[in-house]
Each structure stands twice: as C-alpha cells, then as structure tokens.
Amino acid sequence: MGISEHIFEGQPADMPEPMPRRTALYRPGPGPAVVRHLGGYAPFMEFSTAQGVRPEELASDPERLIGFLRTFGSGIASDSTLQAAAAIFAGNTIAALRPDAQWNAYEGAAPSVGNRDRQYEVSRLLEGLRGADDDAVRGLIAALLDWARDDPDEPPARPPVPVSLAAGQPRYVRPDLPVTTYYSSDGTPIPYGRHWGADGPDQDTYSVDSHPERFAGLHTVARALIEHLTAVYDVDAQDDPAHAGELLMQGPSVLQAVKIIPRDPDAASLTFVFTGYPGVMVHAGVLHDFPFPVCGCDACDETVETTADRLERLVLTVAAGGYSERYPVGRRRWSEYALTAWDGSGSESGRGEPGPAAKDRLRDAEVRLREVAGGWSPWPLRDGGATRPM
C-alpha cells in the first residue's frame, strides 16, 4: 500500500481545469473548483522520510522546507517524478499559509499557487532555489512569512452590469484577417494556439518571439472597432499621437494613438495606441492599460484570433457600461478594475499597485472614480436611442 497523502487540510484533489493564459474571461457557470490541497506528492513524502525528516515537519514550517529543498535540490531535480511531487508539496505548504490561497492552472503555463494578490509558480521556485544565494533565500522566506501574516484586504467591488444592445443597434463585425502559415528555423510549420501539449512549453521558449508579425491584424481589428464606436455611439474621436502619453505602462514604438471620448461625463473613455511591435495597447478609464497581445513569446502561444477576441470583448464591454475601476483600495492603496462581458460570456477583474503615475494623476483619479463609484456608465448612442439593462 502506498503512502497516504494526509498531512494537508482536506482530501487531496486534482488540479483545476486550466483557464485561458493571462486572462480571466471565463465561460458562464460556477467556475473552476477551488483546490487548496493538491494530490500527487507521496514520492516527496517518501524521500523526506528516507532522509530522516518527517514530512509533517516540513509542511508546517516553510523555512525548514526551503532549507530542505536547497540541501537536496540536485537529487530531487535528477528524478522528474520526485521533482513534480516536491513542487506539489511546496505548493500545498504555501496554500496552507493563508485561507484565501489556492492552486491555479492556466493554459500553456506551469501551475501556480497563491491568492489574488500574489502567485508562486512552484516549479520555477524550486528551480531558482538551487542557484539562489543566502540573501535571496532569506528574502523569499521573509516574503512568504509576511504574506502569511497579512490580513486579507477588503473584498472586490460588486461586478458592473452592462446594458444589452438596443433594438436596431448595429452589431460589430470583425474584418477578415489573413491566414498565414509560420515556420520554425528548421522549416516546420508552427501551430500557434495549439503549440504545446499537456506538459506545457519548453522553458527556453519564454525568451523566444519567433513571429511577432502574426499580430499585425490587430491594427485592422482596432481600426474596425474605432469605426464601429464612432458610427454607433455619441463620441468624440481624436487622432493624435500625444494621447499615447495616457498609458501608464511603457510599450513598443507608437505608430498612432486614437482617443474615443463618449459625450457622457460618467462614461469611460478608450485610447487605442497602435504599436510597432505590431500590437495594440488600450487605456480604459483613468488608471488601467490593457496590452494586446499580453505576450508574444513562443511559450505563451497567443494567436491574432484569440488576442482579437480579448480586444473586442474589452472595447465592447466598456462601451456597454460593463467596466468599473476603484482607487485607492485598502491599506495598500491598490487600483482595481472589473469587467462583466457585454455578451454575458464571463467576467474579469484585476487588482494591484497602480502603474507608474505622478501623484497629481493618482489624486485626480481618486477624485474621478469617487464620482463613478458604481461603475462607468454605458456610452450614449448616436441617435439618442435608449439602452436596456441586461
């Protein structure tokens, strides 16, 4: 009989279903199961016992666990089964530090564990420990213990509710995008979007960006969205590269910037910044930037179609009033956004330190967002037609 996986709270579970990488727009329904105790770590329990260390002692003491992983890191890394089990054990130990921590899985990425404020990709953590110096290890231990002691911050705001399309309102239609086959250096076609199997991407592909030109169609999609917004909604469109200065994050070279300002002061503006990558960055409201693509490296495996899906969903949702922002949130004074997709397909939210911005800009954002505390309003239609709650 194999060793029992019993030392963490509750019964061990399987990894939750993977979510779209670096996005949080999910299908309607209850969502993925919450997993705090992941199974599959019995080989590590056997290994630690063989070294004369009870696994229960490691599970209850993150500092001791990290020391054990450093001491025996080379031996663990030489056995892929043991290495995977050690990562699961370490992740379960991290999850046990906080009541709001859990395992997360994303398509094309290694599993991570944490809460909405902090995530640890445990396989990388173990790999990093083998080469880390003492100062780096002490810093990691201190960060973990501080995170464990930190009280949960205030809960997220109620999700915004977008309006449904008005009767006769023109629908957005994506323009046709060219279909192109891309090849690796050895002449093999690259199946972007389904490049990696269940084991995920090779580690060295995170630093490879083979064909950024595959995202050139995003410029076409962004221009179609701008044309749709200006035709349907009562807005002012300003084509001026100076508007690229509204971005909080620095991006690639700017080719064009178009700001769409709805003629309702309580509705969020959108600024489209066309980059030479090629790609598009969208500034929504007052404090949030959204890059498309998020990452073009081979490991992330994004395609122009899936990236266009996210771009269109963001833009159409903001116009429908399904977007809200908050700042400052909690004692950390974080910024937060929430999206409820215009078509009811799901929701998205994010919270963290605001991007680099001058104190005056943050102060103005705080005042502005206090005025729209219930969420940004839907954009007014060009013909003055009414909108209907979903």
XYZ file of C-alpha atoms in Angstrom:
390
model
C 0.000 0.000 0.000
C 1.376 3.421 -0.949
C 1.983 6.223 1.487
C -1.126 8.234 2.432
C -1.300 11.901 1.406
C -2.874 13.148 4.598
C -0.811 15.966 6.047
C -2.628 18.926 4.495
C -6.172 20.030 5.251
C -8.968 18.114 3.499
C -8.800 15.416 0.900
C -6.242 15.749 -1.917
C -7.792 16.919 -5.185
C -6.827 17.096 -8.844
C -5.581 20.266 -10.491
C -8.457 22.578 -11.532
C -9.253 22.907 -15.220
C -6.820 25.269 -16.942
C -8.005 28.794 -17.706
C -7.033 30.951 -20.700
C -3.495 32.137 -20.057
C -3.163 35.663 -18.641
C -6.864 36.366 -18.959
C -9.779 35.979 -16.645
C -12.724 35.926 -19.038
C -14.353 32.595 -18.400
C -17.406 30.717 -19.519
C -20.593 31.247 -17.511
C -21.107 28.824 -14.666
C -19.698 28.101 -11.231
C -16.101 28.378 -12.439
C -13.160 26.102 -11.682
C -13.117 24.235 -8.382
C -11.116 25.721 -5.510
C -8.139 23.458 -4.840
C -6.030 24.073 -1.730
C -4.741 20.534 -1.268
C -3.375 19.078 -4.492
C -2.606 15.375 -4.641
C 0.464 13.721 -6.103
C 3.190 14.479 -3.540
C 3.606 10.988 -1.954
C 7.031 10.411 -3.617
C 8.339 13.526 -1.858
C 6.998 12.308 1.489
C 8.849 9.025 0.983
C 12.007 10.894 0.004
C 11.981 13.204 3.040
C 11.308 10.255 5.362
C 14.283 8.440 3.849
C 16.429 11.481 4.721
C 15.291 11.259 8.341
C 12.905 14.235 8.149
C 9.207 13.833 8.853
C 7.136 15.432 6.040
C 4.722 16.844 8.635
C 7.554 18.966 9.999
C 8.306 20.375 6.534
C 4.641 21.068 5.801
C 4.240 23.152 8.958
C 7.465 25.150 8.607
C 8.091 26.905 5.242
C 11.567 27.993 6.323
C 12.587 24.429 7.107
C 11.036 23.195 3.858
C 13.032 25.722 1.835
C 16.219 24.665 3.605
C 15.474 21.013 2.849
C 14.785 21.778 -0.816
C 18.097 23.642 -1.096
C 20.047 20.856 0.571
C 18.617 18.077 -1.565
C 17.769 20.101 -4.663
C 20.172 18.353 -7.024
C 18.953 14.893 -6.058
C 15.323 15.958 -6.394
C 15.951 17.506 -9.811
C 17.508 14.288 -11.114
C 14.173 12.444 -10.789
C 11.289 14.014 -12.736
C 8.627 12.210 -10.662
C 10.204 13.331 -7.399
C 10.657 16.871 -8.732
C 6.949 17.121 -9.629
C 5.978 15.737 -6.225
C 8.258 18.234 -4.447
C 6.641 21.103 -6.356
C 3.171 19.936 -5.322
C 4.276 19.555 -1.691
C 5.769 23.054 -1.697
C 2.628 24.479 -3.314
C 0.391 22.845 -0.718
C 2.588 24.287 2.027
C 2.220 27.765 0.517
C -1.550 27.340 0.139
C -1.810 26.404 3.813
C -0.300 29.754 4.837
C -3.450 31.716 4.008
C -7.175 30.880 3.952
C -7.618 32.640 0.597
C -4.770 30.814 -1.199
C -5.399 28.120 -3.802
C -3.933 26.354 -6.826
C -4.409 27.871 -10.275
C -3.844 26.422 -13.725
C -3.504 28.389 -16.949
C -3.324 27.080 -20.473
C 0.262 26.702 -21.650
C 1.779 27.536 -18.250
C 3.028 25.710 -15.187
C 0.629 25.590 -12.197
C 0.838 28.329 -9.595
C -0.456 28.774 -6.061
C -1.433 31.872 -4.118
C -4.230 34.406 -3.810
C -5.368 37.333 -5.934
C -2.510 39.455 -4.590
C 0.405 37.059 -5.052
C 1.090 33.892 -7.046
C 4.014 31.464 -6.853
C 4.912 29.230 -9.789
C 6.304 26.454 -7.625
C 8.260 24.572 -10.291
C 10.241 27.735 -11.037
C 10.582 28.444 -7.331
C 12.247 25.072 -6.787
C 14.497 25.586 -9.782
C 15.510 29.021 -8.525
C 16.334 27.734 -5.051
C 19.110 25.526 -6.423
C 21.090 28.533 -7.608
C 19.940 31.184 -5.131
C 22.354 32.773 -2.679
C 21.642 33.101 1.036
C 20.348 36.661 0.778
C 17.843 35.707 -1.911
C 16.614 32.760 0.154
C 16.221 34.908 3.254
C 14.252 37.386 1.163
C 11.940 34.652 -0.104
C 11.320 33.335 3.403
C 10.601 36.824 4.717
C 8.178 37.499 1.838
C 6.316 34.242 2.475
C 6.009 34.881 6.200
C 4.887 38.487 5.686
C 2.288 37.286 3.184
C 1.082 34.648 5.648
C 0.672 37.224 8.439
C -1.006 39.847 6.285
C -4.724 40.195 6.893
C -6.987 39.757 3.842
C -7.700 43.109 2.242
C -11.144 44.466 1.551
C -13.224 42.358 -0.855
C -13.598 43.263 -4.530
C -16.393 45.576 -5.589
C -19.668 44.268 -6.946
C -19.250 43.432 -10.646
C -20.569 46.074 -13.050
C -23.683 45.283 -15.086
C -23.519 46.104 -18.815
C -26.546 47.086 -20.870
C -27.869 44.966 -23.687
C -27.841 46.126 -27.291
C -30.699 48.441 -28.203
C -33.219 47.377 -30.820
C -31.786 48.013 -34.275
C -28.345 48.884 -32.904
C -25.684 47.912 -35.477
C -23.570 44.929 -34.472
C -19.814 44.943 -34.655
C -18.395 42.548 -37.263
C -14.736 41.567 -37.224
C -12.967 42.239 -40.507
C -11.398 39.332 -42.337
C -7.866 38.579 -41.213
C -5.291 36.939 -43.480
C -4.487 33.288 -42.833
C -0.735 32.736 -42.820
C 1.426 29.725 -42.008
C 4.528 30.460 -39.936
C 7.592 28.252 -39.866
C 10.315 27.430 -37.352
C 14.004 27.741 -38.219
C 14.047 24.146 -39.473
C 11.119 24.745 -41.850
C 8.462 23.050 -39.718
C 5.048 24.807 -39.581
C 4.316 26.295 -36.151
C 0.743 25.517 -34.984
C 0.227 28.699 -32.959
C -2.590 28.331 -30.478
C -2.026 24.599 -30.072
C 1.750 24.544 -29.948
C 2.126 22.746 -26.627
C 0.746 19.563 -25.181
C -0.191 18.668 -21.624
C 3.383 19.166 -20.386
C 3.354 22.833 -21.329
C 6.036 24.843 -23.140
C 9.770 24.320 -23.009
C 11.376 26.709 -20.525
C 13.673 28.272 -23.137
C 10.699 29.284 -25.335
C 9.710 32.027 -22.872
C 12.545 34.141 -24.257
C 11.799 33.416 -27.938
C 9.487 35.604 -30.022
C 9.658 33.971 -33.437
C 6.911 35.679 -35.438
C 5.536 38.893 -33.907
C 4.252 39.808 -37.380
C 1.392 37.365 -36.792
C -0.244 40.094 -34.683
C -0.339 42.710 -37.452
C -4.055 42.035 -37.949
C -4.731 43.602 -34.545
C -4.272 47.014 -36.176
C -7.049 46.103 -38.616
C -9.307 44.957 -35.769
C -8.636 48.110 -33.731
C -9.491 50.371 -36.679
C -12.712 48.412 -37.247
C -13.615 48.859 -33.582
C -12.939 52.596 -33.763
C -15.103 52.854 -36.879
C -17.883 50.918 -35.133
C -17.735 53.040 -31.978
C -17.827 56.347 -33.846
C -20.711 55.173 -36.040
C -22.899 53.840 -33.223
C -22.137 55.972 -30.172
C -22.226 59.686 -29.470
C -18.491 60.225 -29.078
C -15.621 62.490 -29.996
C -12.665 60.790 -31.718
C -9.227 62.414 -31.508
C -6.384 61.019 -33.633
C -3.247 62.433 -32.034
C -0.024 60.593 -31.079
C 0.124 62.730 -27.927
C -2.675 60.591 -26.485
C -0.190 57.732 -26.180
C 1.028 59.604 -23.114
C -2.057 58.416 -21.257
C -0.594 54.916 -20.995
C 0.828 54.106 -17.596
C 2.998 51.272 -18.910
C 5.733 51.786 -21.457
C 5.282 49.874 -24.670
C 6.932 49.489 -28.073
C 7.222 52.355 -30.548
C 3.983 54.267 -31.126
C 2.611 54.489 -34.662
C -0.765 56.075 -33.925
C -2.990 56.964 -30.965
C -6.751 57.490 -31.131
C -8.818 58.558 -28.121
C -12.569 57.945 -28.110
C -14.402 60.180 -25.622
C -18.117 59.460 -25.044
C -20.317 62.526 -24.619
C -21.411 61.392 -21.189
C -19.036 62.502 -18.420
C -19.774 59.342 -16.429
C -18.728 57.006 -19.256
C -15.143 55.741 -19.581
C -13.022 56.883 -22.497
C -10.873 54.498 -24.541
C -7.481 55.270 -26.032
C -6.138 52.965 -28.758
C -2.366 53.030 -29.158
C -1.047 51.258 -32.262
C 2.474 49.961 -31.664
C 5.233 48.909 -33.994
C 5.553 45.502 -32.339
C 2.912 45.127 -34.003
C 0.148 45.253 -31.431
C -2.377 47.496 -29.717
C -2.479 48.919 -26.217
C -5.776 50.233 -24.868
C -6.082 52.676 -21.990
C -9.552 52.365 -20.435
C -10.955 54.904 -17.991
C -8.344 56.585 -15.839
C -5.898 54.016 -14.448
C -5.749 50.827 -16.475
C -3.830 49.727 -19.566
C -4.578 46.549 -21.499
C -1.910 45.226 -23.922
C -2.753 43.101 -26.962
C -1.032 40.722 -27.129
C -0.136 40.356 -23.475
C 2.957 38.445 -24.527
C 4.020 37.284 -27.966
C 6.654 34.770 -26.923
C 6.507 31.227 -28.269
C 5.685 29.814 -24.830
C 2.549 31.932 -24.400
C 1.397 30.764 -27.846
C -1.088 33.590 -28.445
C -2.691 33.974 -31.865
C -4.101 37.026 -33.562
C -7.599 35.493 -33.383
C -7.616 34.821 -29.644
C -5.989 38.177 -28.952
C -8.588 39.913 -31.130
C -11.297 38.146 -29.104
C -9.981 39.781 -25.943
C -9.520 43.178 -27.569
C -13.069 43.206 -28.920
C -14.518 41.986 -25.635
C -12.792 44.746 -23.669
C -13.816 47.538 -26.028
C -17.427 46.468 -26.487
C -17.794 45.851 -22.750
C -16.540 49.317 -21.820
C -18.991 50.848 -24.307
C -21.818 48.776 -22.777
C -21.073 50.020 -19.258
C -19.658 46.723 -18.017
C -16.454 48.294 -16.691
C -15.568 49.699 -13.281
C -12.440 50.977 -11.568
C -11.542 51.666 -7.937
C -8.643 53.559 -6.400
C -7.352 53.519 -3.723
C -8.337 50.071 -2.471
C -7.416 49.036 1.076
C -4.391 50.000 3.092
C -2.087 49.193 0.178
C -3.861 51.821 -1.947
C -4.077 49.494 -4.906
C -6.007 50.094 -8.090
C -8.684 47.654 -9.197
C -10.767 47.057 -12.293
C -13.668 44.749 -13.078
C -15.316 43.773 -16.352
C -18.583 41.968 -16.962
C -18.588 40.972 -20.629
C -21.172 42.749 -22.742
C -22.454 39.439 -24.161
C -22.733 37.677 -20.804
C -19.824 35.348 -21.581
C -17.995 35.910 -18.310
C -16.181 38.376 -16.098
C -12.693 39.633 -15.401
C -11.043 41.569 -12.603
C -7.610 42.653 -11.516
C -6.037 44.354 -8.530
C -2.528 45.567 -7.781
C -0.254 48.537 -7.445
C -1.175 51.285 -9.908
C 1.183 51.705 -12.800
C 3.856 54.392 -12.611
C 1.989 57.684 -12.416
C 2.576 61.134 -10.991
C 0.991 61.924 -7.629
C -1.255 64.511 -9.286
C -2.598 61.913 -11.694
C -3.329 59.450 -8.905
C -5.017 62.161 -6.869
C -7.179 63.168 -9.853
C -8.045 59.507 -10.469
C -9.146 59.103 -6.852
C -11.493 62.076 -7.155
C -12.823 60.973 -10.545
C -13.510 57.390 -9.501
C -15.344 58.581 -6.414
C -17.800 60.226 -8.816
C -18.452 56.925 -10.641
C -18.284 54.620 -7.632
C -20.964 52.326 -9.046
C -19.053 51.764 -12.276
C -18.658 53.645 -15.531
C -21.887 54.386 -17.400
C -22.781 52.885 -20.785
C -21.944 55.065 -23.742
C -24.791 57.133 -25.206
C -25.986 56.068 -28.642
C -25.500 58.436 -31.555
C -29.207 58.628 -32.335
C -30.155 59.106 -28.715
C -31.729 55.670 -28.530
C -32.279 54.105 -25.137
C -30.277 51.240 -23.740
C -31.708 48.392 -21.746
C -30.242 46.640 -18.688
C -29.153 43.073 -19.312
